[in-house]
């Protein structure tokens, strides 16, 4: 039978089917269609329900990522820690680029990280660790959470709990998140989800903050306990045992160089010119090496620095200074411009010399410089005001590169004996206070029966100056106050306990007024460093004992459910 015949037969048979059979076929089609629609509806409902449950964080909370006997961190809380670490990684790279003078789109930050934020972190490798980015973040989070859980468990064993003041601080952090969410025009939970991941809610953040607060509170108590137990005898013994960790030296270094002059085309002339410059650099280095005092050394390097740049400064600055020059005649104006160029040159030379000073160079005998400064079995330690010429090993006459450095030891290898300061301060921003109000605050402090830390705190927290900031710092080293103006006053040799002053300084283009009250001229820097090192060792030993005492249970399955 041909194809056409078969088709006709089918159509013919279709015509003779009884009405009852046709109805039966139609009913089956309706049934199948209804079932398909029902299944689709069920799948859709289940999908929406599953999505809602994921969004609610129910699945995350059901999984206990890490726990001890009395404390636990579930998946939602682990998401908080992992997202915080991830954000810190991104911020660190962003800061690195900004330090390099690069301010650009976030895509460049991710490029430097070797990361595509649109691709699953479980499928991307972290360069230095060789792990996936997800595991790299997760491992850091596990270390952080382990420490928190151990401190919390130890706190419970010691009967330490959060108090009302702690809860006020936690509530303030939640309120701050709420304020930011309003600024971004979203709900608190939506803002938290954006920061800490799918399924994380306010209640999860609160549980994290409570856990962190308890761990931090007890950690501080442990540390303070070891500090309170420290004695001069213990610190001195620790210092003697670890002396090399707490000695350092200060030195100045100046470099002379010679190189090919690219403007000279004849190769023979270029080489001859280079050899002359090289010989001059070597002679200058020998002359500088003969200086026996810091004043002589700095005067010599300043003279050389200025001589090598005098023509360039005249070219760069003279015309501008001439336009602004003062004087009735052209000669007077020229003389004024020349004087201004010289002034600029000297100012920059002084600044450059400051940059040539290396302070607190730590102990090492791995290189020639370290052997010279600290000595070893074959080399005696250098003494103060001595110099040592060290030639750069990269010198290459074929390429026309020659460098020779001269070092001058300002402070011989020794403990740093500069004294630290313990002081209180009250800071007022020009955004909230006028200069007259800051001066009035100082006068009110003067009127106190006795100037003290408590009196300054009372003034700073009073109604009139409630927008000011009060704090107290112990054993602070020079250079760490954050303002040169404060350092200059605070660390003068004549400074004594009970001194106070109003100091004005600028930070990030904002002017501040600070009342500084000196509580004590504290320990020498080496003592503070040794004491801090000793306490750090004691805390570490204590923590290792707690690790043996409290078991940490880790559930990697629950951690892998975190959406990063």
Coordinates of C-alpha atoms in Angstrom, one line a residue:
X1 CA 0.0 0.0 0.0
X2 CA 1.4 3.4 -0.9
X3 CA 1.8 6.3 1.5
X4 CA -1.1 8.2 0.2
X5 CA -3.4 5.2 0.6
X6 CA -2.4 4.7 4.2
X7 CA -3.2 8.3 5.1
X8 CA -6.6 8.1 3.5
X9 CA -7.3 4.9 5.4
X10 CA -6.5 6.5 8.7
X11 CA -8.8 9.4 7.9
X12 CA -11.5 7.0 6.9
X13 CA -11.2 5.0 10.1
X14 CA -11.4 8.2 12.1
X15 CA -14.8 9.0 10.6
X16 CA -16.3 5.7 11.7
X17 CA -15.3 5.9 15.4
X18 CA -18.4 5.9 17.6
X19 CA -19.5 9.0 19.5
X20 CA -18.9 7.3 22.8
X21 CA -15.3 6.6 21.9
X22 CA -14.7 10.1 20.9
X23 CA -16.0 11.4 24.2
X24 CA -13.7 9.0 26.0
X25 CA -10.7 10.3 24.2
X26 CA -11.6 13.9 24.9
X27 CA -12.1 13.2 28.7
X28 CA -8.6 11.6 28.8
X29 CA -7.1 14.7 27.3
X30 CA -8.8 16.9 29.9
X31 CA -7.6 14.6 32.7
X32 CA -4.0 14.6 31.5
X33 CA -4.1 18.4 31.0
X34 CA -5.6 18.9 34.5
X35 CA -2.9 16.7 36.1
X36 CA -0.1 18.5 34.3
X37 CA -1.5 21.9 35.5
X38 CA -1.8 20.6 39.0
X39 CA 1.8 19.2 39.0
X40 CA 3.1 22.5 37.6
X41 CA 1.2 24.5 40.3
X42 CA 2.5 22.2 43.0
X43 CA 6.1 22.6 41.8
X44 CA 5.7 26.3 41.5
X45 CA 4.3 26.6 45.0
X46 CA 7.1 24.3 46.4
X47 CA 9.7 26.4 44.6
X48 CA 8.3 29.6 46.0
X49 CA 8.1 28.1 49.4
X50 CA 11.7 26.8 49.2
X51 CA 12.8 30.2 48.0
X52 CA 11.0 31.8 50.9
X53 CA 12.5 29.4 53.4
X54 CA 16.0 30.1 52.0
X55 CA 15.4 33.8 52.2
X56 CA 14.1 33.5 55.8
X57 CA 17.3 31.7 56.8
X58 CA 15.5 28.7 58.2
X59 CA 17.8 26.2 56.5
X60 CA 20.9 28.1 57.6
X61 CA 19.8 28.3 61.2
X62 CA 19.1 24.6 61.2
X63 CA 22.7 23.8 60.5
X64 CA 25.1 24.1 63.4
X65 CA 28.4 25.2 61.8
X66 CA 30.5 25.2 64.9
X67 CA 29.7 24.6 68.6
X68 CA 31.1 23.9 72.0
X69 CA 29.2 22.5 75.0
X70 CA 27.3 25.7 75.7
X71 CA 27.7 27.9 72.7
X72 CA 27.0 27.5 69.0
X73 CA 27.3 29.4 65.7
X74 CA 24.7 28.3 63.1
X75 CA 24.8 28.8 59.4
X76 CA 23.3 32.3 59.4
X77 CA 25.8 33.4 62.0
X78 CA 28.7 31.8 60.0
X79 CA 27.4 33.7 57.0
X80 CA 27.9 37.0 59.0
X81 CA 31.5 36.1 59.8
X82 CA 32.3 34.9 56.2
X83 CA 30.8 37.9 54.5
X84 CA 32.7 40.2 57.0
X85 CA 36.0 38.6 56.1
X86 CA 35.2 38.7 52.4
X87 CA 34.4 42.4 52.7
X88 CA 37.7 43.0 54.6
X89 CA 39.6 41.3 51.8
X90 CA 38.0 43.6 49.2
X91 CA 38.6 46.7 51.4
X92 CA 42.3 45.7 51.9
X93 CA 42.9 45.5 48.1
X94 CA 41.0 48.8 47.6
X95 CA 43.2 50.5 50.2
X96 CA 46.3 49.1 48.6
X97 CA 45.3 50.6 45.2
X98 CA 44.5 53.9 46.9
X99 CA 47.9 53.9 48.5
X100 CA 49.3 53.4 45.0
X101 CA 47.4 56.5 43.9
X102 CA 44.8 54.4 42.0
X103 CA 41.2 55.3 42.5
X104 CA 39.0 53.4 40.1
X105 CA 36.0 51.2 39.7
X106 CA 35.5 48.2 41.9
X107 CA 36.2 45.9 38.8
X108 CA 39.9 46.9 39.1
X109 CA 39.9 45.9 42.7
X110 CA 38.6 42.4 41.8
X111 CA 41.0 42.2 39.0
X112 CA 43.9 42.7 41.4
X113 CA 42.4 40.1 43.6
X114 CA 42.2 37.6 40.7
X115 CA 38.6 37.2 41.4
X116 CA 35.3 37.5 39.3
X117 CA 32.5 38.5 41.7
X118 CA 29.9 37.1 39.3
X119 CA 31.3 33.6 39.4
X120 CA 30.8 31.1 42.2
X121 CA 33.6 31.5 44.8
X122 CA 33.7 27.7 45.1
X123 CA 34.9 27.6 41.5
X124 CA 37.7 30.2 41.7
X125 CA 41.2 29.6 43.2
X126 CA 42.8 32.0 45.7
X127 CA 46.3 32.7 44.3
X128 CA 48.5 32.5 47.3
X129 CA 46.8 29.7 49.3
X130 CA 45.8 27.5 46.4
X131 CA 42.4 26.9 48.0
X132 CA 39.1 28.0 46.4
X133 CA 38.1 31.5 47.4
X134 CA 35.2 30.0 49.3
X135 CA 37.4 27.7 51.4
X136 CA 40.0 30.4 51.9
X137 CA 37.3 32.6 53.5
X138 CA 35.7 29.7 55.3
X139 CA 39.0 28.7 56.9
X140 CA 39.6 32.2 58.2
X141 CA 36.1 32.3 59.6
X142 CA 36.5 29.0 61.4
X143 CA 39.7 30.2 63.1
X144 CA 37.9 33.4 64.2
X145 CA 34.8 31.6 65.4
X146 CA 36.9 29.0 67.3
X147 CA 38.6 31.7 69.3
X148 CA 35.3 33.4 70.0
X149 CA 33.7 30.2 71.2
X150 CA 36.6 29.2 73.4
X151 CA 36.6 32.6 75.1
X152 CA 32.9 32.4 75.6
X153 CA 33.1 28.9 77.1
X154 CA 35.9 30.1 79.4
X155 CA 33.9 33.1 80.3
X156 CA 30.9 30.9 81.3
X157 CA 33.2 28.7 83.4
X158 CA 34.5 31.9 85.2
X159 CA 30.9 33.1 85.7
X160 CA 31.3 36.1 83.4
X161 CA 28.2 37.3 81.6
X162 CA 27.1 40.3 79.6
X163 CA 25.6 43.2 81.7
X164 CA 23.3 46.1 80.9
X165 CA 26.1 48.2 79.6
X166 CA 27.1 45.5 77.2
X167 CA 23.6 45.2 75.9
X168 CA 23.3 49.0 75.4
X169 CA 26.4 48.8 73.2
X170 CA 25.0 46.0 71.2
X171 CA 21.7 47.8 70.8
X172 CA 23.6 50.8 69.6
X173 CA 25.2 48.8 66.9
X174 CA 21.9 47.4 65.7
X175 CA 20.5 51.0 65.7
X176 CA 23.4 52.1 63.6
X177 CA 22.6 49.4 61.0
X178 CA 19.0 50.6 61.1
X179 CA 20.1 54.2 60.4
X180 CA 22.2 53.1 57.5
X181 CA 19.3 51.1 56.1
X182 CA 17.1 54.2 56.1
X183 CA 19.8 56.2 54.4
X184 CA 19.8 53.6 51.6
X185 CA 16.0 53.6 51.5
X186 CA 15.6 50.0 52.5
X187 CA 14.5 47.9 55.4
X188 CA 16.8 46.8 58.2
X189 CA 16.7 43.1 57.2
X190 CA 17.2 43.9 53.5
X191 CA 20.3 46.0 54.4
X192 CA 21.6 43.2 56.6
X193 CA 21.0 40.7 53.8
X194 CA 23.0 42.8 51.5
X195 CA 25.9 43.0 54.0
X196 CA 25.9 39.5 55.4
X197 CA 24.2 37.2 52.9
X198 CA 21.0 35.5 52.0
X199 CA 18.9 34.4 55.1
X200 CA 20.7 36.6 57.7
X201 CA 18.3 38.7 59.8
X202 CA 18.5 41.2 62.6
X203 CA 18.2 38.4 65.2
X204 CA 21.2 36.6 63.7
X205 CA 23.3 39.8 63.8
X206 CA 22.2 40.3 67.4
X207 CA 23.3 36.8 68.4
X208 CA 26.7 37.3 66.7
X209 CA 27.2 40.6 68.5
X210 CA 26.3 39.1 71.8
X211 CA 28.8 36.2 71.3
X212 CA 31.5 38.7 70.1
X213 CA 30.9 41.0 73.1
X214 CA 31.2 38.2 75.6
X215 CA 34.4 36.8 74.0
X216 CA 35.9 40.3 73.8
X217 CA 34.9 41.1 77.4
X218 CA 36.6 38.0 78.8
X219 CA 39.6 38.3 76.6
X220 CA 40.2 41.8 77.9
X221 CA 39.8 40.5 81.5
X222 CA 42.4 37.8 80.9
X223 CA 44.8 40.3 79.3
X224 CA 44.4 42.8 82.1
X225 CA 44.9 40.1 84.7
X226 CA 48.3 39.3 83.2
X227 CA 49.2 43.0 83.0
X228 CA 48.3 43.4 86.7
X229 CA 50.5 40.4 87.6
X230 CA 53.5 41.8 85.7
X231 CA 56.3 43.1 87.9
X232 CA 59.6 44.9 87.1
X233 CA 61.5 41.7 88.0
X234 CA 59.4 39.6 85.6
X235 CA 59.7 42.1 82.8
X236 CA 63.5 42.5 83.2
X237 CA 64.0 38.8 83.2
X238 CA 61.9 38.4 80.0
X239 CA 63.9 41.2 78.4
X240 CA 67.2 39.6 79.2
X241 CA 66.0 36.3 77.8
X242 CA 64.7 37.9 74.6
X243 CA 67.1 40.9 74.3
X244 CA 67.6 40.7 70.6
X245 CA 63.8 41.2 70.0
X246 CA 63.9 44.6 71.9
X247 CA 67.1 46.3 70.7
X248 CA 67.3 48.5 67.6
X249 CA 69.4 51.2 66.0
X250 CA 69.0 54.5 64.2
X251 CA 71.0 55.4 61.1
X252 CA 71.2 57.9 58.2
X253 CA 72.0 56.7 54.7
X254 CA 73.1 58.7 51.7
X255 CA 73.6 57.3 48.2
X256 CA 75.9 58.5 45.4
X257 CA 75.2 57.3 41.9
X258 CA 76.7 57.4 38.4
X259 CA 75.0 56.3 35.1
X260 CA 75.2 56.7 31.3
X261 CA 74.1 60.0 29.9
X262 CA 71.5 59.2 27.3
X263 CA 72.0 62.5 25.5
X264 CA 75.6 61.5 24.6
X265 CA 75.4 59.5 21.3
X266 CA 79.0 58.5 20.9
X267 CA 79.5 55.3 22.9
X268 CA 83.1 56.0 23.8
X269 CA 82.3 59.5 25.1
X270 CA 79.3 58.1 27.0
X271 CA 81.5 55.5 28.7
X272 CA 84.2 58.0 29.5
X273 CA 81.7 60.5 31.0
X274 CA 80.2 57.7 33.1
X275 CA 83.7 56.6 34.4
X276 CA 84.4 60.2 35.5
X277 CA 81.1 60.4 37.3
X278 CA 81.8 57.1 39.0
X279 CA 85.2 58.2 40.2
X280 CA 83.6 61.4 41.6
X281 CA 80.9 59.5 43.4
X282 CA 83.5 57.2 45.0
X283 CA 85.6 60.2 46.1
X284 CA 82.5 61.9 47.6
X285 CA 81.6 58.7 49.4
X286 CA 85.1 58.5 51.0
X287 CA 84.9 62.1 52.0
X288 CA 81.4 61.6 53.6
X289 CA 82.7 58.5 55.4
X290 CA 85.2 60.6 57.3
X291 CA 82.5 62.7 59.1
X292 CA 82.4 61.9 62.8
X293 CA 79.4 63.8 64.0
X294 CA 75.8 63.8 62.9
X295 CA 75.9 67.5 62.3
X296 CA 78.9 67.2 60.0
X297 CA 77.3 64.2 58.2
X298 CA 73.9 66.0 57.6
X299 CA 75.6 69.3 56.5
X300 CA 77.7 67.3 54.0
X301 CA 74.7 65.4 52.5
X302 CA 72.6 68.6 52.4
X303 CA 75.3 70.4 50.5
X304 CA 75.6 67.6 47.9
X305 CA 71.8 67.2 47.6
X306 CA 71.3 70.9 46.9
X307 CA 74.3 71.1 44.5
X308 CA 72.9 68.3 42.4
X309 CA 69.5 70.0 42.1
X310 CA 70.3 73.7 42.1
X311 CA 70.0 74.1 38.3
X312 CA 66.8 72.1 38.2
X313 CA 65.2 74.2 40.9
X314 CA 66.2 77.4 39.2
X315 CA 64.5 76.1 36.0
X316 CA 61.3 75.0 37.8
X317 CA 60.8 77.8 40.2
X318 CA 62.6 81.0 39.2
X319 CA 60.1 82.4 36.7
X320 CA 57.1 81.9 39.0
X321 CA 58.9 83.5 41.9
X322 CA 60.0 86.4 39.6
X323 CA 56.4 87.2 38.7
X324 CA 55.6 87.5 42.4
X325 CA 58.9 89.1 43.4
X326 CA 59.0 92.2 45.6
X327 CA 61.3 95.1 44.9
X328 CA 61.3 98.5 43.1
X329 CA 63.9 97.6 40.5
X330 CA 64.4 94.6 38.2
X331 CA 67.6 93.8 40.1
X332 CA 65.8 93.7 43.4
X333 CA 63.1 91.5 42.0
X334 CA 65.6 89.1 40.5
X335 CA 67.4 89.0 43.9
X336 CA 64.2 88.3 45.7
X337 CA 63.3 85.5 43.2
X338 CA 66.8 83.9 43.6
X339 CA 66.4 84.0 47.4
X340 CA 63.0 82.3 47.2
X341 CA 64.4 79.6 45.0
X342 CA 67.2 79.0 47.4
X343 CA 64.7 79.0 50.3
X344 CA 62.6 76.3 48.5
X345 CA 65.7 74.3 47.8
X346 CA 66.9 74.3 51.4
X347 CA 63.4 73.5 52.7
X348 CA 63.2 70.5 50.5
X349 CA 66.7 69.4 51.3
X350 CA 65.8 69.3 55.1
X351 CA 62.7 67.3 54.3
X352 CA 64.7 64.9 52.2
X353 CA 67.3 64.4 55.0
X354 CA 64.4 63.5 57.4
X355 CA 63.5 60.8 54.9
X356 CA 67.0 59.4 55.0
X357 CA 66.8 58.6 58.7
X358 CA 65.8 55.0 59.6
X359 CA 64.7 54.7 63.2
X360 CA 64.4 51.5 65.3
X361 CA 66.1 49.2 62.8
X362 CA 65.5 45.8 64.4
X363 CA 68.1 43.2 65.1
X364 CA 69.4 41.1 62.2
X365 CA 72.8 39.7 61.2
X366 CA 71.6 38.3 57.9
X367 CA 73.1 41.1 55.9
X368 CA 76.3 43.2 56.0
X369 CA 74.4 46.2 57.4
X370 CA 73.0 44.1 60.2
X371 CA 76.4 42.6 61.0
X372 CA 77.9 46.0 61.1
X373 CA 75.2 47.5 63.4
X374 CA 74.7 44.5 65.7
X375 CA 77.9 42.5 65.3
X376 CA 78.3 38.8 65.2
X377 CA 81.1 36.3 66.0
X378 CA 83.3 37.8 63.3
X379 CA 82.2 41.5 63.2
X380 CA 82.2 43.9 66.2
X381 CA 79.1 46.0 66.6
X382 CA 79.4 49.6 65.3
X383 CA 79.5 52.4 67.8
X384 CA 77.5 55.6 67.7
X385 CA 78.7 58.3 65.2
X386 CA 80.5 55.8 63.1
X387 CA 80.1 55.4 59.4
X388 CA 80.4 52.4 57.0
X389 CA 80.4 52.5 53.2
X390 CA 78.5 49.7 51.6
X391 CA 78.7 49.4 47.8
X392 CA 75.6 48.2 45.9
X393 CA 76.1 44.8 44.6
X394 CA 74.2 45.7 41.5
X395 CA 77.0 47.9 40.1
X396 CA 77.5 47.2 36.4
X397 CA 79.9 49.3 34.3
X398 CA 78.6 47.7 31.1
X399 CA 75.1 49.0 31.7
X400 CA 76.4 52.2 33.3
X401 CA 75.1 51.8 36.8
X402 CA 77.0 52.6 39.9
X403 CA 75.7 53.2 43.4
X404 CA 77.5 53.6 46.7
X405 CA 75.8 54.1 50.0
X406 CA 77.3 55.7 53.1
X407 CA 75.7 54.8 56.5
X408 CA 76.0 56.9 59.6
X409 CA 75.0 55.3 62.9
X410 CA 73.0 57.9 64.9
X411 CA 72.0 55.5 67.8
X412 CA 74.0 52.3 68.4
X413 CA 72.3 49.0 68.9
X414 CA 70.4 49.4 72.2
X415 CA 67.0 49.4 73.9
X416 CA 64.9 52.5 73.1
X417 CA 65.0 54.6 76.2
X418 CA 62.5 57.3 75.1
X419 CA 59.8 57.6 77.8
X420 CA 56.2 57.0 77.0
X421 CA 53.2 59.1 78.1
X422 CA 50.0 58.3 79.9
X423 CA 47.5 61.1 79.3
X424 CA 43.8 62.0 78.9
X425 CA 42.4 64.1 76.1
X426 CA 39.2 66.0 75.2
X427 CA 38.7 66.7 71.5
X428 CA 36.4 69.2 70.0
X429 CA 35.8 69.5 66.2
X430 CA 35.4 72.8 64.5
X431 CA 32.1 71.3 63.1
X432 CA 30.6 71.4 66.6
X433 CA 32.7 74.1 68.4
X434 CA 34.1 77.5 67.7
X435 CA 37.7 78.3 68.8
X436 CA 36.3 80.6 71.5
X437 CA 34.3 77.7 72.9
X438 CA 37.4 75.5 73.0
X439 CA 39.3 78.2 74.8
X440 CA 36.4 78.5 77.3
X441 CA 36.6 74.8 77.9
X442 CA 40.3 75.2 78.9
X443 CA 39.4 78.0 81.3
X444 CA 36.7 75.8 82.9
X445 CA 39.3 73.1 83.3
X446 CA 41.6 75.5 85.0
X447 CA 38.9 76.5 87.5
X448 CA 38.7 73.0 88.8
X449 CA 40.0 72.6 92.4
X450 CA 42.4 70.0 91.0
X451 CA 43.2 69.2 87.4
X452 CA 42.8 65.5 86.8
X453 CA 41.6 62.9 84.4
X454 CA 38.3 62.8 86.2
X455 CA 37.8 66.5 86.0
X456 CA 38.5 66.5 82.2
X457 CA 36.1 63.6 81.7
X458 CA 33.5 65.5 83.7
X459 CA 33.9 68.5 81.5
X460 CA 33.8 66.5 78.2
X461 CA 30.7 64.6 79.2
X462 CA 28.8 67.7 80.5
X463 CA 25.9 69.2 78.7
X464 CA 27.8 72.1 77.2
X465 CA 30.5 69.8 75.6
X466 CA 28.6 66.6 75.1
X467 CA 29.6 66.5 71.4
X468 CA 33.3 66.4 72.3
X469 CA 35.3 63.1 72.6
X470 CA 37.0 62.0 75.8
X471 CA 39.6 59.2 76.1
X472 CA 42.6 58.1 78.1
X473 CA 45.8 56.4 76.7
X474 CA 48.4 54.5 78.7
X475 CA 52.1 54.2 77.9
X476 CA 51.8 55.8 74.4
X477 CA 55.0 56.0 72.3
X478 CA 56.1 59.2 70.5
X479 CA 54.6 59.4 67.0
X480 CA 51.4 57.4 67.7
X481 CA 49.2 60.2 68.9
X482 CA 48.0 60.9 65.3
X483 CA 49.0 64.6 65.3
X484 CA 52.4 66.2 65.0
X485 CA 51.3 69.2 67.1
X486 CA 50.3 66.9 70.0
X487 CA 53.5 64.9 69.8
X488 CA 55.6 68.1 69.8
X489 CA 54.1 69.3 73.0
X490 CA 53.6 66.0 74.7
X491 CA 57.0 64.5 74.3
X492 CA 59.2 67.5 75.2
X493 CA 61.9 66.6 77.7
X494 CA 60.6 69.1 80.2
X495 CA 57.1 67.7 80.2
X496 CA 55.9 66.4 83.6
X497 CA 52.8 64.9 85.2
X498 CA 50.0 67.4 85.7
X499 CA 50.8 69.5 82.7
X500 CA 47.9 70.4 80.4
X501 CA 47.4 72.4 77.2
X502 CA 44.9 73.3 74.5
X503 CA 46.4 72.2 71.1
X504 CA 45.0 72.9 67.7
X505 CA 45.6 70.5 64.8
X506 CA 44.1 69.6 61.5
X507 CA 43.2 66.1 60.4
X508 CA 41.8 65.3 56.9
X509 CA 41.1 69.1 56.4
X510 CA 39.1 69.4 59.6
X511 CA 40.4 71.5 62.5
X512 CA 40.3 70.0 66.0
X513 CA 40.9 71.5 69.4
X514 CA 42.4 69.1 72.0
X515 CA 42.8 69.6 75.7
X516 CA 45.6 67.3 76.7
X517 CA 46.2 66.4 80.4
X518 CA 49.4 64.5 81.3
X519 CA 48.7 61.8 83.9
X520 CA 52.2 60.4 84.0
X521 CA 55.6 60.2 82.3
X522 CA 55.6 56.5 81.9
X523 CA 58.0 53.7 81.3
X524 CA 60.8 53.6 78.7
X525 CA 59.8 52.2 75.3
X526 CA 61.9 49.0 75.7
X527 CA 60.2 48.2 79.0
X528 CA 56.7 48.7 77.4
X529 CA 57.6 46.5 74.5
X530 CA 59.1 43.8 76.6
X531 CA 56.1 43.9 79.0
X532 CA 53.7 43.7 76.1
X533 CA 55.6 40.8 74.6
X534 CA 55.6 39.0 77.9
X535 CA 51.9 39.4 78.3
X536 CA 51.2 38.3 74.7
X537 CA 53.2 35.1 75.4
X538 CA 51.3 34.5 78.6
X539 CA 47.9 35.0 76.9
X540 CA 48.9 32.7 74.1
X541 CA 50.0 30.0 76.6
X542 CA 46.7 30.4 78.4
X543 CA 44.7 30.2 75.2
X544 CA 46.5 27.0 74.2
X545 CA 45.4 25.4 77.5
X546 CA 41.8 26.4 76.8
X547 CA 42.0 24.8 73.3
X548 CA 42.9 21.5 75.1
X549 CA 40.0 22.0 77.6
X550 CA 37.1 22.8 75.3
X551 CA 36.2 20.7 72.3
X552 CA 35.1 22.5 69.1
X553 CA 32.8 20.6 66.8
X554 CA 32.9 21.8 63.2
X555 CA 30.2 20.9 60.6
X556 CA 31.6 21.7 57.2
X557 CA 28.3 20.6 55.6
X558 CA 26.5 23.5 57.3
X559 CA 29.3 25.9 56.4
X560 CA 29.1 24.9 52.7
X561 CA 25.5 26.0 52.6
X562 CA 26.5 29.6 53.2
X563 CA 25.9 31.7 50.1
X564 CA 29.0 33.8 49.6

